[in-house]
XYZ file of C-alpha atoms in Angstrom:
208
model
C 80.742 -9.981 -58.455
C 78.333 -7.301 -57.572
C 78.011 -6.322 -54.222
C 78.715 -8.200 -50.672
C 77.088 -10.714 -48.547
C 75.803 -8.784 -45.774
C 77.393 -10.501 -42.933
C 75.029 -11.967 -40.331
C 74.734 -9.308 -37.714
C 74.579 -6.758 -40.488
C 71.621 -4.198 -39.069
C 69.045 -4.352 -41.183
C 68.147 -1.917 -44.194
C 65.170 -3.218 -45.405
C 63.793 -2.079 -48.888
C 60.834 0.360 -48.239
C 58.666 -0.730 -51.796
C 58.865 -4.320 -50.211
C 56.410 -5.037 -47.068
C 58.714 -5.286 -43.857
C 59.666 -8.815 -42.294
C 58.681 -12.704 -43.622
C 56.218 -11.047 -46.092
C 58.818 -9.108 -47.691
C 61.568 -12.399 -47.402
C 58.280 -14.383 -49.284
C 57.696 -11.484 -51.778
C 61.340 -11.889 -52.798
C 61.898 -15.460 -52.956
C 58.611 -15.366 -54.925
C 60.103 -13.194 -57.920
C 62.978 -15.044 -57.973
C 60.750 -18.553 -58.331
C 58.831 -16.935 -60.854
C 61.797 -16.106 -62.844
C 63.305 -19.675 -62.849
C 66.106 -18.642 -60.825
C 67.441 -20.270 -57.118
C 66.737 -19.082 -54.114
C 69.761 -19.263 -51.990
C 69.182 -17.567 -48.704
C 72.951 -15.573 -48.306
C 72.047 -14.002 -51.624
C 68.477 -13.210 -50.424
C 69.375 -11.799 -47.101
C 71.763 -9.738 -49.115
C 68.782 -8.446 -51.555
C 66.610 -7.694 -49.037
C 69.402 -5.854 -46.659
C 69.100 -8.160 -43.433
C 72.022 -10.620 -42.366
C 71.658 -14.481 -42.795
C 70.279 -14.501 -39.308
C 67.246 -12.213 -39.352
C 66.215 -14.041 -42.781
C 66.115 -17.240 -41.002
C 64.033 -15.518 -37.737
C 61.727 -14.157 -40.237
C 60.962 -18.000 -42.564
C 62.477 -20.492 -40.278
C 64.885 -22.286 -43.387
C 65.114 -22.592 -46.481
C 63.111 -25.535 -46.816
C 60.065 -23.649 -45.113
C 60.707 -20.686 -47.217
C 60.475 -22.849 -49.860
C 57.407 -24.383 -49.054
C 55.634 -21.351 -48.672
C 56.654 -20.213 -51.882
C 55.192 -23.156 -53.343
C 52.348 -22.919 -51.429
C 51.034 -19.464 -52.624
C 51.899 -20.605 -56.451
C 49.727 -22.997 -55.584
C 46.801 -21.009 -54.741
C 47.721 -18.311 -57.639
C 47.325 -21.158 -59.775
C 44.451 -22.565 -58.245
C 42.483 -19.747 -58.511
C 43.092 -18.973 -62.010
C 42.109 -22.037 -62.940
C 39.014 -21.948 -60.696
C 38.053 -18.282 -62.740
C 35.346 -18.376 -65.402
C 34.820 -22.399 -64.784
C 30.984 -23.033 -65.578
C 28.481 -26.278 -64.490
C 27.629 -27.389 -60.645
C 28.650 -29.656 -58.803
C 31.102 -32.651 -59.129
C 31.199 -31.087 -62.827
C 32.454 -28.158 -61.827
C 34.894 -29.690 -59.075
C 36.059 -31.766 -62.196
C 36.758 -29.180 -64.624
C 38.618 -27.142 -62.775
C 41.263 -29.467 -61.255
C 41.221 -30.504 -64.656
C 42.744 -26.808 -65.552
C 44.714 -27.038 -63.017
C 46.456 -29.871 -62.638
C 47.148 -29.508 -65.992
C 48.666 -25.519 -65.239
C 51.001 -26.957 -62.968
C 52.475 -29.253 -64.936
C 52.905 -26.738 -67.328
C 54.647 -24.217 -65.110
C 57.912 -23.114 -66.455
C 59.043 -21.528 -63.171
C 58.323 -25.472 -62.070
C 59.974 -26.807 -64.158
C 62.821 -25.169 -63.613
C 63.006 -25.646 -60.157
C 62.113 -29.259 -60.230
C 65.394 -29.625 -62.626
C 67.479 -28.166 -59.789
C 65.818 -29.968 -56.948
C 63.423 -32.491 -57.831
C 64.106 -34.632 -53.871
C 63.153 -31.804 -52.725
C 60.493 -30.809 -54.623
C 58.719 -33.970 -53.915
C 59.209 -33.919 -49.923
C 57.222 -30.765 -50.132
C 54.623 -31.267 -52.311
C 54.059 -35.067 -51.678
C 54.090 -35.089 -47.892
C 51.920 -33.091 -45.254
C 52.800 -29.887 -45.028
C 52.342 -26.373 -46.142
C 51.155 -27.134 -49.637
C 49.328 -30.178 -49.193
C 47.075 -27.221 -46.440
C 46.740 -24.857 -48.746
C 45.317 -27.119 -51.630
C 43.354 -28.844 -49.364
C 41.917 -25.206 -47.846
C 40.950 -24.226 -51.328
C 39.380 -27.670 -52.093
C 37.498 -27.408 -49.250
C 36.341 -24.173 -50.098
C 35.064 -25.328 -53.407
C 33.171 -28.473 -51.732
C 31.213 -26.596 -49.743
C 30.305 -24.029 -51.701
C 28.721 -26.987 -53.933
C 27.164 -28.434 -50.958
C 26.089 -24.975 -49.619
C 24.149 -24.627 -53.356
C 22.983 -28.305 -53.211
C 24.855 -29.115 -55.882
C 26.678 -31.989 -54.003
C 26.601 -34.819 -51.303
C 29.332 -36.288 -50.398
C 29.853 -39.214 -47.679
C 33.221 -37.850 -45.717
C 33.456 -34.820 -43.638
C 34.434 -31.922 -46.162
C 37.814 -31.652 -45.536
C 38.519 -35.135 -45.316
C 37.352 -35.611 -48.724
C 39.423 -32.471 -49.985
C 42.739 -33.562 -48.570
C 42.265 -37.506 -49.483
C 41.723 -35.555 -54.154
C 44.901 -33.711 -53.032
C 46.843 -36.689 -52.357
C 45.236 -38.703 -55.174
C 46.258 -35.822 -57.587
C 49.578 -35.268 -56.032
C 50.172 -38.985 -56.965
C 49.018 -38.733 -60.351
C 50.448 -35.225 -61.184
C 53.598 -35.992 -60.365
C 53.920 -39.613 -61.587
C 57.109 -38.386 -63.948
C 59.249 -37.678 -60.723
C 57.905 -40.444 -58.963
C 59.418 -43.452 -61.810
C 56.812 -43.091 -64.432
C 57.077 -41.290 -67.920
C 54.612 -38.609 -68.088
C 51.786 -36.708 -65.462
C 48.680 -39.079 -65.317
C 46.153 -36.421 -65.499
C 43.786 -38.007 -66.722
C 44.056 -41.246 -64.559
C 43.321 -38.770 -61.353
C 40.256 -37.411 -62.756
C 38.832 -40.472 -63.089
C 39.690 -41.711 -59.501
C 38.358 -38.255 -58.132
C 35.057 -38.582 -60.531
C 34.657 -41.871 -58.431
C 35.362 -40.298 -55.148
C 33.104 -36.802 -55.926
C 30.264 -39.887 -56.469
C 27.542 -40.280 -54.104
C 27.705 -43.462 -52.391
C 25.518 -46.159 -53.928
C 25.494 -44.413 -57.715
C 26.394 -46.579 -60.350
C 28.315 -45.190 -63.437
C 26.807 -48.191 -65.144
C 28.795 -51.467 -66.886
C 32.465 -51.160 -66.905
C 33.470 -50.831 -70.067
C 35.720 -53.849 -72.154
């Protein structure tokens, strides 16, 4: 073994290239995520110099810590996607949860910890929560900036609308850990494409 648990009223020793308190606990638990590895809170506290208790004052639990984690993968990922996408409107809305959706399902950090905790995994991403607000605050973002440019009307309050394509892609996305055999990408742009529509435009005969 290398080095101790620091034992929970340990006084703190924080590491000074880390910023000081939950940043620093998130900045942490973030590397570790990003490197496929667990995040067990003993051995965090123990990396970042605090005892057990102070690393629970500063993120709550594990399962919040965990959530937030997620959540701010979430937007990194979001707004790569979102970088360099072209078109207006519900075309551009389209395209990039296209490369998105598709980026997260992709994730090897993901993947990883979806083999080690997949419950969980779904709990957080699936219900409301952290991640489900931060997707939804970035969708919204991207609405009305269309609507701002006149590039879009839609019939729901913006935010509605954003958090109703989280949930629809949430469903899709993660159909694999939810009893089917693969992401359903595809499926959830099509059901978005129908709810970035403006009411009373026809995409014209179903097809047979």
């Amino acid at each position: 073994m290398s080095g101790r648990p620091v034992p929970p009223d340990a006084p703190a020793r924080p590491r000074s290239d880390r910023p000081a308190g939950p940043a620093m606990a998130l900045a942490a638990a973030s590397e570790h995520y990003l490197r496929g590895e667990p995040i067990e809170m003993s051995a965090l506290a123990a990396e970042l110099g605090v005892g057990r208790a102070t690393l629970y004052r500063w993120v709550g639990s594990r399962e919040r810590l965990l959530g937030a984690v997620l959540a701010e993968m979430t937007e990194r990922t979001y707004r790569v996607a979102a970088r360099g996408v072209g078109g207006a409107g519900a075309e551009r809305i389209i395209k990039v949860l296209d490369r998105f959706m598709r980026a997260v399902v992709d994730a090897e950090p993901l993947k990883a910890f979806t083999e080690r905790e997949t419950r969980l995994f779904i709990r957080l991403a699936t219900m409301p929560g952290t991640i489900e607000d931060r997707a939804a605050e970035l969708l919204t973002g991207e609405l009305q900036a269309e609507i701002d440019r006149g590039e879009l009307s839609i019939a729901l309050p913006t935010r509605t609308l954003a958090q109703a394509i989280v949930r629809v892609a949430d469903s899709f996305m993660y159909a694999h850990y939810l009893g089917g055999n693969r992401p359903e990408i595809d499926q959830a742009l099509e059901v978005i494409e129908l709810l970035l529509r403006p009411c009373g435009e026809s995409s014209g005969p179903p097809e047979r």
